[in-house]
Amino acid sequence: MCPGPSEVNPEVFLAMAKPLVSHVDPTFFALLDQLQGQLKTIFQTENICMLLSGTGTSGMEASLINFLEPDDRVLVGVIGHFGDRIRMIAERIGCNVKVVSAPEGKALDPDDVEIAIKGFSPKLFACVHAETSTGVLQPLEDIMNICKKYEVLTLVDTVASLGGVNVPVDSLGIDIVYSGSQKCLGCPPGVAPISFSPRAERILESLTPRNYYLDLRLIRKYWLERVYHHTPPVSLFYACNKGFDLIIEEGLINRFERHRKIGLALQKGLEAMGFKLVADKNVQNPVVTAVYLPAEIEDIKLRKILLEEFGIEIALGIAQLKGKIARFGTMAESARPQNVLYLLSALENILKRYKIFKESGTDVASSML
Amino acid sequence: MCPGPSEVNPEVFLAMAKPLVSHVDPTFFALLDQLQGQLKTIFQTENICMLLSGTGTSGMEASLINFLEPDDRVLVGVIGHFGDRIRMIAERIGCNVKVVSAPEGKALDPDDVEIAIKGFSPKLFACVHAETSTGVLQPLEDIMNICKKYEVLTLVDTVASLGGVNVPVDSLGIDIVYSGSQKCLGCPPGVAPISFSPRAERILESLTPRNYYLDLRLIRKYWLERVYHHTPPVSLFYACNKGFDLIIEEGLINRFERHRKIGLALQKGLEAMGFKLVADKNVQNPVVTAVYLPAEIEDIKLRKILLEEFGIEIALGIAQLKGKIARFGTMAESARPQNVLYLLSALENILKRYKIFKESGTDVASSML
């Protein structure tokens, strides 16, 4: 129940274990076309879509280095650790970076974003959709509309949301968007889906990123014109092809509803047991739930008990939330009723040992599943 | 019979399909330790070893951006396409780059390297061990000794050689070395082994690379101190763990001898049939064999016939050798007698169709296997 890597459907593992073909084999080129089509469906976009040969962080890096130059003005919305990582990479590029942030557990206030854009006139506004470090789901509509109004290029990190929460790229008007394979997409880690608009493509043409491996002009040349750039992770592409099929077969709307329902049941169960959620109710992400731990329970101890006695893997706090919280993922195959009830039962058992058990969370959750 | 991806042992595929664990799970940390130990054996080094979450090209990029700054002097030995890629990445960093090269099919002349070092005083000398684009295997001993004499930092690309040809890192005194998983290491593509000396590590400490994803200081912190940086491709790490086991079980010396014998049989067979090898005899790589094609046979046609009628995948020329040559890989599981004889038989069949058959290559090869 980690917020990534999530559980993987056995069919995806089977697809991954198929014999390799060359990265210039006609069947592999056909696979690239299929993957592009699948990504267009999942990102809900007509823009170009590709898979990068790296993890979500490589998607973040590619989304910045290919569109920004030193001294470019960048406004970064920071609501947790991964927003801060965007800031840091933009600073490494040498950009002039300004941050707009929100208090712990809250989303960005659109008014703050508008004020910052007016005063700073950035080339690009970047933010994280589902902030894995806090469980906050950033509402995008208002801030994307503000960016549109001021003609600011937009970049959204959907590493933890794509495939589990609605990300309608074209209707929101997102210019650059990336994700990671191992969360709500339900595939093994190692691949970063990316998509960018014609407006972003025009910027792409005008600059040479310092990084060669993640040069999107060259990677696009491979995807569209079959010009060799590097050998992609063929097996992981097979896995994604099957994993994306499963998403499309389930249907995006059904899938979002499944994640919503499962996440809500978990959250209501945890609250019934006395846990306080890190994220505000109105911006709580269904796929990542972060809770403050009671003073009696040390986070590392909790993780150890859950793993060793119950076989449940969870995540803890990072950066300023280190030592204070626990994080649970209900993503892709991990978003199943049995997982929620098993986790809640295990937590009840542990609360009893610490003599801080109040009320059953499984009762609340099971009535909602 | 592509020079990568090569065939993968079914045991490696099985290992890759194991259920995922988190990147901070104790069993995964134990796997990182195992992988480090295996890499030390395979690289024949006491230096730090890690796997990067990307392909061989990510290893090339990481090996340059983490040790070089703008204006640093870099001498690049270029004997083909991949050496030229090193030059280009160093130029993107903003380095002052000088090239020492060799004619088509030849290796670098140590005297040329020494003259260039004397005149240019580079901080780093970089070259490719097995140049996949030509089939040349660059002898390393003399040029590494020259670098030692002038205290120049050394970087060697072993993407196409590691696991198939001897790469004794410590005895050669290589400071920075990287490879790719999908060639002689016999694993699926997507992972780049890397190793660097204490001397290189001191340089690492002194600079901040512009790239965050391939920041070796942060990746080292994950491998050694378990500090989260990004989620590695867990499944590919499982695959490498099994693939490296198979290499160590076979024994490095046995493995090099197998590759030497198989490669030589293929080359003698091809020569008997009238093909001219691109690489000079004394620097012919056993694992990549490149041949000039007779005027009658168009390269794309040849690749198509071999793939569609015989199910054999081969590679063609890149850059200045485009349209002129064909390239065959005898790497890892692909380095087997049956593959050599099957390829030679298929080529004989095709030469007969073109009415340019001279002499049987299978006879020559089979007597050597």
Short mmCIF file of C-alpha atoms in Angstrom, two decimals, chain A residues 17-364:
data_model
loop_
_atom_site.label_atom_id
_atom_site.label_comp_id
_atom_site.label_asym_id
_atom_site.label_seq_id
_atom_site.Cartn_x
_atom_site.Cartn_y
_atom_site.Cartn_z
CA ALA A 17 8.62 -11.23 -19.88
CA LYS A 18 8.12 -11.56 -23.66
CA PRO A 19 11.29 -12.13 -25.72
CA LEU A 20 13.00 -8.91 -26.74
CA VAL A 21 13.04 -7.46 -30.21
CA SER A 22 15.32 -4.73 -31.43
CA HIS A 23 14.40 -1.10 -30.90
CA VAL A 24 14.28 -0.74 -34.71
CA ASP A 25 12.20 -3.85 -35.40
CA PRO A 26 8.99 -3.16 -37.37
CA THR A 27 6.91 -4.75 -34.60
CA PHE A 28 8.54 -2.45 -32.07
CA PHE A 29 7.79 0.58 -34.22
CA ALA A 30 4.16 -0.59 -34.34
CA LEU A 31 4.25 -0.82 -30.55
CA LEU A 32 5.43 2.81 -30.36
CA ASP A 33 2.40 3.84 -32.41
CA GLN A 34 0.09 1.84 -30.14
CA LEU A 35 1.63 3.36 -27.03
CA GLN A 36 1.16 6.85 -28.46
CA GLY A 37 -2.51 6.17 -29.11
CA GLN A 38 -3.01 4.71 -25.63
CA LEU A 39 -1.33 7.71 -24.02
CA LYS A 40 -3.52 10.12 -25.96
CA THR A 41 -6.56 8.36 -24.51
CA ILE A 42 -5.18 8.32 -20.97
CA PHE A 43 -3.93 11.94 -21.04
CA GLN A 44 -7.16 12.92 -22.89
CA THR A 45 -5.18 14.91 -25.41
CA GLU A 46 -4.50 15.36 -29.10
CA ASN A 47 -0.94 16.50 -28.31
CA ILE A 48 2.13 14.38 -29.00
CA CYS A 49 2.69 11.65 -26.39
CA MET A 50 5.80 9.56 -25.73
CA LEU A 51 7.42 7.39 -23.10
CA LEU A 52 10.76 8.45 -21.68
CA SER A 53 13.35 5.83 -20.71
CA GLY A 54 13.48 6.84 -17.06
CA THR A 55 11.38 7.29 -13.94
CA GLY A 56 8.95 10.10 -13.10
CA THR A 57 11.88 12.29 -12.05
CA SER A 58 13.29 11.99 -15.57
CA GLY A 59 9.90 13.24 -16.80
CA MET A 60 10.17 16.21 -14.46
CA GLU A 61 13.67 16.98 -15.66
CA ALA A 62 12.78 16.59 -19.36
CA SER A 63 9.74 18.84 -18.90
CA LEU A 64 11.94 21.62 -17.60
CA ILE A 65 15.26 21.40 -19.47
CA ASN A 66 13.64 21.21 -22.91
CA PHE A 67 11.53 24.33 -22.52
CA LEU A 68 13.59 26.59 -20.26
CA GLU A 69 16.82 28.49 -20.63
CA PRO A 70 18.98 30.26 -18.06
CA ASP A 71 17.34 33.48 -16.84
CA ASP A 72 13.84 32.42 -17.93
CA ARG A 73 11.24 33.39 -15.33
CA VAL A 74 9.51 30.40 -13.78
CA LEU A 75 6.73 30.40 -11.20
CA VAL A 76 6.51 27.17 -9.23
CA GLY A 77 3.49 26.25 -7.13
CA VAL A 78 4.85 24.36 -4.12
CA ILE A 79 2.55 22.36 -1.85
CA GLY A 80 5.07 19.72 -0.80
CA HIS A 81 8.29 17.88 -1.57
CA PHE A 82 7.80 17.28 -5.29
CA GLY A 83 6.88 20.87 -6.07
CA ASP A 84 10.07 21.84 -4.32
CA ARG A 85 11.99 19.43 -6.56
CA ILE A 86 10.62 21.28 -9.61
CA ARG A 87 11.93 24.51 -8.10
CA MET A 88 15.34 22.98 -7.56
CA ILE A 89 15.69 21.64 -11.10
CA ALA A 90 14.58 24.98 -12.56
CA GLU A 91 17.23 26.66 -10.42
CA ARG A 92 19.89 24.23 -11.67
CA ILE A 93 19.01 25.28 -15.21
CA GLY A 94 19.77 28.81 -14.10
CA CYS A 95 16.21 30.13 -14.29
CA ASN A 96 14.87 33.04 -12.31
CA VAL A 97 12.51 31.08 -10.04
CA LYS A 98 9.71 32.39 -7.85
CA VAL A 99 7.64 30.18 -5.56
CA VAL A 100 3.99 30.44 -4.63
CA SER A 101 3.09 28.05 -1.84
CA ALA A 102 0.30 26.87 0.43
CA PRO A 103 0.26 25.89 4.11
CA GLU A 104 0.75 22.19 4.99
CA GLY A 105 -2.18 20.13 3.77
CA LYS A 106 -3.71 22.86 1.66
CA ALA A 107 -3.77 23.46 -2.10
CA LEU A 108 -2.59 26.59 -3.89
CA ASP A 109 -4.97 29.52 -3.73
CA PRO A 110 -5.78 30.67 -7.29
CA ASP A 111 -5.68 34.30 -6.10
CA ASP A 112 -2.09 33.84 -4.91
CA VAL A 113 -1.18 32.38 -8.30
CA GLU A 114 -2.79 35.30 -10.14
CA ILE A 115 -1.06 37.91 -7.97
CA ALA A 116 2.29 36.18 -8.50
CA ILE A 117 1.80 35.94 -12.27
CA LYS A 118 0.82 39.63 -12.48
CA GLY A 119 3.86 40.74 -10.53
CA PHE A 120 6.43 38.34 -12.01
CA SER A 121 5.29 37.69 -15.62
CA PRO A 122 6.71 34.16 -15.80
CA LYS A 123 7.30 32.26 -19.03
CA LEU A 124 6.14 29.07 -17.30
CA PHE A 125 3.97 28.11 -14.35
CA ALA A 126 4.60 24.63 -12.92
CA CYS A 127 2.87 22.64 -10.20
CA VAL A 128 2.21 19.12 -8.97
CA HIS A 129 -1.28 17.69 -9.39
CA ALA A 130 -1.17 15.00 -6.74
CA GLU A 131 1.43 15.84 -4.13
CA THR A 132 2.50 12.41 -2.88
CA SER A 133 4.24 13.86 0.13
CA THR A 134 1.02 15.27 1.71
CA GLY A 135 -1.94 13.62 -0.03
CA VAL A 136 -3.14 16.96 -1.38
CA LEU A 137 -4.80 16.94 -4.79
CA GLN A 138 -4.33 20.36 -6.37
CA PRO A 139 -7.49 21.55 -8.19
CA LEU A 140 -6.24 22.63 -11.60
CA GLU A 141 -9.11 24.33 -13.40
CA ASP A 142 -8.90 27.79 -11.87
CA ILE A 143 -5.12 28.10 -11.98
CA MET A 144 -4.94 26.79 -15.55
CA ASN A 145 -7.54 29.40 -16.56
CA ILE A 146 -5.47 32.12 -14.94
CA CYS A 147 -2.39 30.95 -16.86
CA LYS A 148 -4.44 31.02 -20.06
CA LYS A 149 -5.59 34.57 -19.33
CA TYR A 150 -1.99 35.78 -18.93
CA GLU A 151 -0.65 33.49 -21.70
CA VAL A 152 1.69 31.67 -19.38
CA LEU A 153 2.99 28.24 -20.44
CA THR A 154 1.76 25.49 -18.07
CA LEU A 155 3.49 22.41 -16.73
CA VAL A 156 1.76 19.84 -14.50
CA ASP A 157 3.29 16.84 -12.71
CA THR A 158 0.77 13.98 -12.76
CA VAL A 159 3.15 11.28 -11.51
CA ALA A 160 0.80 10.23 -8.72
CA SER A 161 -2.55 10.97 -10.38
CA LEU A 162 -2.55 9.84 -14.03
CA GLY A 163 -4.72 6.76 -14.42
CA GLY A 164 -6.41 7.17 -11.03
CA VAL A 165 -7.70 10.75 -10.98
CA ASN A 166 -9.14 12.72 -13.90
CA VAL A 167 -6.42 14.59 -15.87
CA PRO A 168 -8.17 16.05 -18.94
CA VAL A 169 -5.07 17.64 -20.46
CA ASP A 170 -6.66 19.35 -23.46
CA SER A 171 -9.73 20.71 -21.72
CA LEU A 172 -7.56 22.05 -18.89
CA GLY A 173 -5.12 23.53 -21.41
CA ILE A 174 -1.96 21.98 -19.95
CA ASP A 175 1.05 22.56 -22.21
CA ILE A 176 3.50 20.09 -20.70
CA VAL A 177 2.54 17.07 -18.59
CA TYR A 178 4.42 14.01 -17.41
CA SER A 179 3.82 11.01 -15.19
CA GLY A 180 5.47 7.84 -13.89
CA SER A 181 4.61 4.25 -14.78
CA GLN A 182 4.49 2.78 -11.28
CA LYS A 183 1.60 4.52 -9.57
CA CYS A 184 -1.99 4.74 -10.84
CA LEU A 185 -0.88 3.44 -14.24
CA GLY A 186 -0.16 0.12 -12.53
CA CYS A 187 3.08 -0.73 -14.34
CA PRO A 188 6.58 -1.38 -13.00
CA PRO A 189 8.71 1.73 -12.39
CA GLY A 190 11.20 2.97 -14.97
CA VAL A 191 9.15 4.75 -17.61
CA ALA A 192 7.85 8.33 -17.74
CA PRO A 193 4.91 9.21 -20.04
CA ILE A 194 5.16 12.75 -21.34
CA SER A 195 3.01 14.98 -23.56
CA PHE A 196 3.35 18.55 -24.80
CA SER A 197 1.29 21.01 -26.81
CA PRO A 198 2.10 22.57 -30.20
CA ARG A 199 2.86 25.81 -28.32
CA ALA A 200 5.44 23.95 -26.21
CA GLU A 201 6.78 22.22 -29.34
CA ARG A 202 7.59 25.60 -30.86
CA ILE A 203 9.73 26.43 -27.84
CA LEU A 204 11.38 23.02 -28.13
CA GLU A 205 12.59 23.91 -31.60
CA SER A 206 14.28 27.06 -30.41
CA LEU A 207 16.70 25.70 -27.84
CA THR A 208 19.31 22.99 -27.24
CA PRO A 209 19.00 21.41 -23.81
CA ARG A 210 22.29 20.76 -22.03
CA ASN A 211 21.10 17.21 -21.44
CA TYR A 212 21.38 14.83 -24.39
CA TYR A 213 19.70 11.75 -22.90
CA LEU A 214 16.44 13.60 -22.30
CA ASP A 215 16.56 15.80 -25.42
CA LEU A 216 12.90 15.72 -26.47
CA ARG A 217 13.63 16.83 -30.02
CA LEU A 218 15.77 13.72 -30.55
CA ILE A 219 13.37 11.43 -28.69
CA ARG A 220 10.49 12.78 -30.79
CA LYS A 221 12.55 12.05 -33.91
CA TYR A 222 12.80 8.44 -32.79
CA TRP A 223 9.08 8.13 -31.99
CA LEU A 224 7.86 9.83 -35.15
CA GLU A 225 10.59 9.37 -37.75
CA ARG A 226 12.33 6.25 -36.38
CA VAL A 227 15.73 7.94 -36.12
CA TYR A 228 17.84 6.12 -33.53
CA HIS A 229 18.62 8.02 -30.34
CA HIS A 230 19.01 5.40 -27.62
CA THR A 231 17.77 1.84 -26.99
CA PRO A 232 14.61 2.16 -24.92
CA PRO A 233 13.69 -0.33 -22.16
CA VAL A 234 11.87 -2.69 -24.52
CA SER A 235 10.47 -4.93 -21.74
CA LEU A 236 9.04 -2.00 -19.80
CA PHE A 237 7.40 -0.74 -22.99
CA TYR A 238 5.74 -4.17 -23.37
CA ALA A 239 4.56 -3.87 -19.77
CA CYS A 240 3.12 -0.40 -20.36
CA ASN A 241 1.35 -1.54 -23.50
CA LYS A 242 -0.51 -4.20 -21.49
CA GLY A 243 -1.00 -1.95 -18.45
CA PHE A 244 -2.48 0.82 -20.59
CA ASP A 245 -4.76 -1.72 -22.27
CA LEU A 246 -6.12 -2.70 -18.88
CA ILE A 247 -6.79 0.96 -18.05
CA ILE A 248 -8.64 1.55 -21.30
CA GLU A 249 -10.59 -1.69 -20.93
CA GLU A 250 -11.71 -0.69 -17.45
CA GLY A 251 -12.67 2.74 -18.78
CA LEU A 252 -11.29 6.00 -17.46
CA ILE A 253 -14.51 7.02 -15.72
CA ASN A 254 -14.95 3.64 -14.04
CA ARG A 255 -11.35 3.72 -12.97
CA PHE A 256 -11.55 7.19 -11.45
CA GLU A 257 -14.74 6.18 -9.63
CA ARG A 258 -13.06 3.04 -8.26
CA HIS A 259 -10.15 5.08 -6.94
CA ARG A 260 -12.49 7.72 -5.48
CA LYS A 261 -14.59 5.17 -3.64
CA ILE A 262 -11.67 3.13 -2.31
CA GLY A 263 -9.76 6.23 -1.19
CA LEU A 264 -12.77 7.69 0.58
CA ALA A 265 -13.48 4.44 2.42
CA LEU A 266 -9.89 4.31 3.63
CA GLN A 267 -9.97 7.93 4.74
CA LYS A 268 -13.27 7.62 6.60
CA GLY A 269 -12.00 4.47 8.27
CA LEU A 270 -8.78 6.16 9.38
CA GLU A 271 -10.66 9.17 10.70
CA ALA A 272 -13.04 6.93 12.64
CA MET A 273 -9.98 5.38 14.29
CA GLY A 274 -8.80 8.81 15.38
CA PHE A 275 -6.13 9.53 12.76
CA LYS A 276 -5.94 13.12 11.54
CA LEU A 277 -5.45 13.47 7.79
CA VAL A 278 -2.66 15.76 6.58
CA ALA A 279 -4.66 17.08 3.63
CA ASP A 280 -7.72 19.29 3.99
CA LYS A 281 -10.93 17.41 3.27
CA ASN A 282 -11.78 19.45 0.16
CA VAL A 283 -8.40 18.75 -1.47
CA GLN A 284 -7.81 15.20 -0.24
CA ASN A 285 -6.37 12.98 -2.96
CA PRO A 286 -8.19 9.63 -3.28
CA VAL A 287 -5.00 7.78 -4.23
CA VAL A 288 -2.54 8.98 -1.56
CA THR A 289 -3.65 9.31 2.04
CA ALA A 290 -1.29 10.84 4.58
CA VAL A 291 -2.08 10.78 8.30
CA TYR A 292 -0.37 12.33 11.30
CA LEU A 293 0.77 9.67 13.74
CA PRO A 294 -0.19 9.79 17.40
CA ALA A 295 2.70 10.66 19.72
CA GLU A 296 2.80 7.09 21.03
CA ILE A 297 3.69 5.50 17.67
CA GLU A 298 7.09 6.02 16.13
CA ASP A 299 6.85 6.04 12.33
CA ILE A 300 9.74 3.66 11.65
CA LYS A 301 8.38 1.20 14.22
CA LEU A 302 4.94 1.31 12.60
CA ARG A 303 6.38 0.63 9.16
CA LYS A 304 8.41 -2.27 10.52
CA ILE A 305 5.43 -3.91 12.27
CA LEU A 306 3.20 -3.54 9.21
CA LEU A 307 5.84 -4.99 6.92
CA GLU A 308 7.13 -7.80 9.10
CA GLU A 309 3.93 -8.97 10.74
CA PHE A 310 1.33 -8.13 8.13
CA GLY A 311 3.33 -7.96 4.89
CA ILE A 312 1.98 -4.45 4.25
CA GLU A 313 4.39 -1.91 2.80
CA ILE A 314 3.67 1.76 3.57
CA ALA A 315 5.56 5.03 3.14
CA LEU A 316 6.54 7.60 5.74
CA GLY A 317 7.08 11.35 5.73
CA ILE A 318 9.73 13.08 3.65
CA ALA A 319 11.43 16.47 4.10
CA GLN A 320 9.65 18.60 6.72
CA LEU A 321 7.09 15.86 7.38
CA LYS A 322 9.75 13.28 8.22
CA GLY A 323 8.98 11.44 11.45
CA LYS A 324 5.46 12.84 11.73
CA ILE A 325 3.28 10.99 9.24
CA ALA A 326 2.49 7.73 7.46
CA ARG A 327 1.35 7.55 3.83
CA PHE A 328 -0.83 4.96 2.15
CA GLY A 329 -1.37 4.45 -1.56
CA THR A 330 -4.56 3.15 -3.11
CA MET A 331 -3.42 3.10 -6.72
CA ALA A 332 -4.13 0.80 -9.67
CA GLU A 333 -4.18 -2.83 -8.43
CA SER A 334 -3.59 -1.62 -4.87
CA ALA A 335 -6.95 0.19 -4.95
CA ARG A 336 -9.00 -2.83 -3.93
CA PRO A 337 -11.48 -3.25 -1.03
CA GLN A 338 -9.51 -6.14 0.49
CA ASN A 339 -6.40 -3.96 0.76
CA VAL A 340 -8.23 -1.18 2.57
CA LEU A 341 -9.86 -3.52 5.07
CA TYR A 342 -6.64 -5.44 5.64
CA LEU A 343 -4.67 -2.23 6.29
CA LEU A 344 -7.34 -0.88 8.65
CA SER A 345 -7.51 -4.19 10.56
CA ALA A 346 -3.75 -4.22 10.95
CA LEU A 347 -3.75 -0.63 12.19
CA GLU A 348 -6.52 -1.47 14.69
CA ASN A 349 -4.46 -4.34 15.99
CA ILE A 350 -1.46 -2.04 16.43
CA LEU A 351 -3.49 0.73 18.12
CA LYS A 352 -4.74 -1.87 20.60
CA ARG A 353 -1.18 -2.86 21.46
CA TYR A 354 -0.38 0.77 22.16
CA LYS A 355 -3.63 1.01 24.14
CA ILE A 356 -4.87 3.92 22.05
CA PHE A 357 -7.65 2.14 20.18
CA LYS A 358 -10.84 4.22 20.02
CA GLU A 359 -13.26 3.06 17.38
CA SER A 360 -13.22 0.51 14.56
CA GLY A 361 -12.33 1.92 11.16
CA THR A 362 -13.06 -1.33 9.33
CA ASP A 363 -16.75 -1.06 10.23
CA VAL A 364 -16.96 2.40 8.70
#
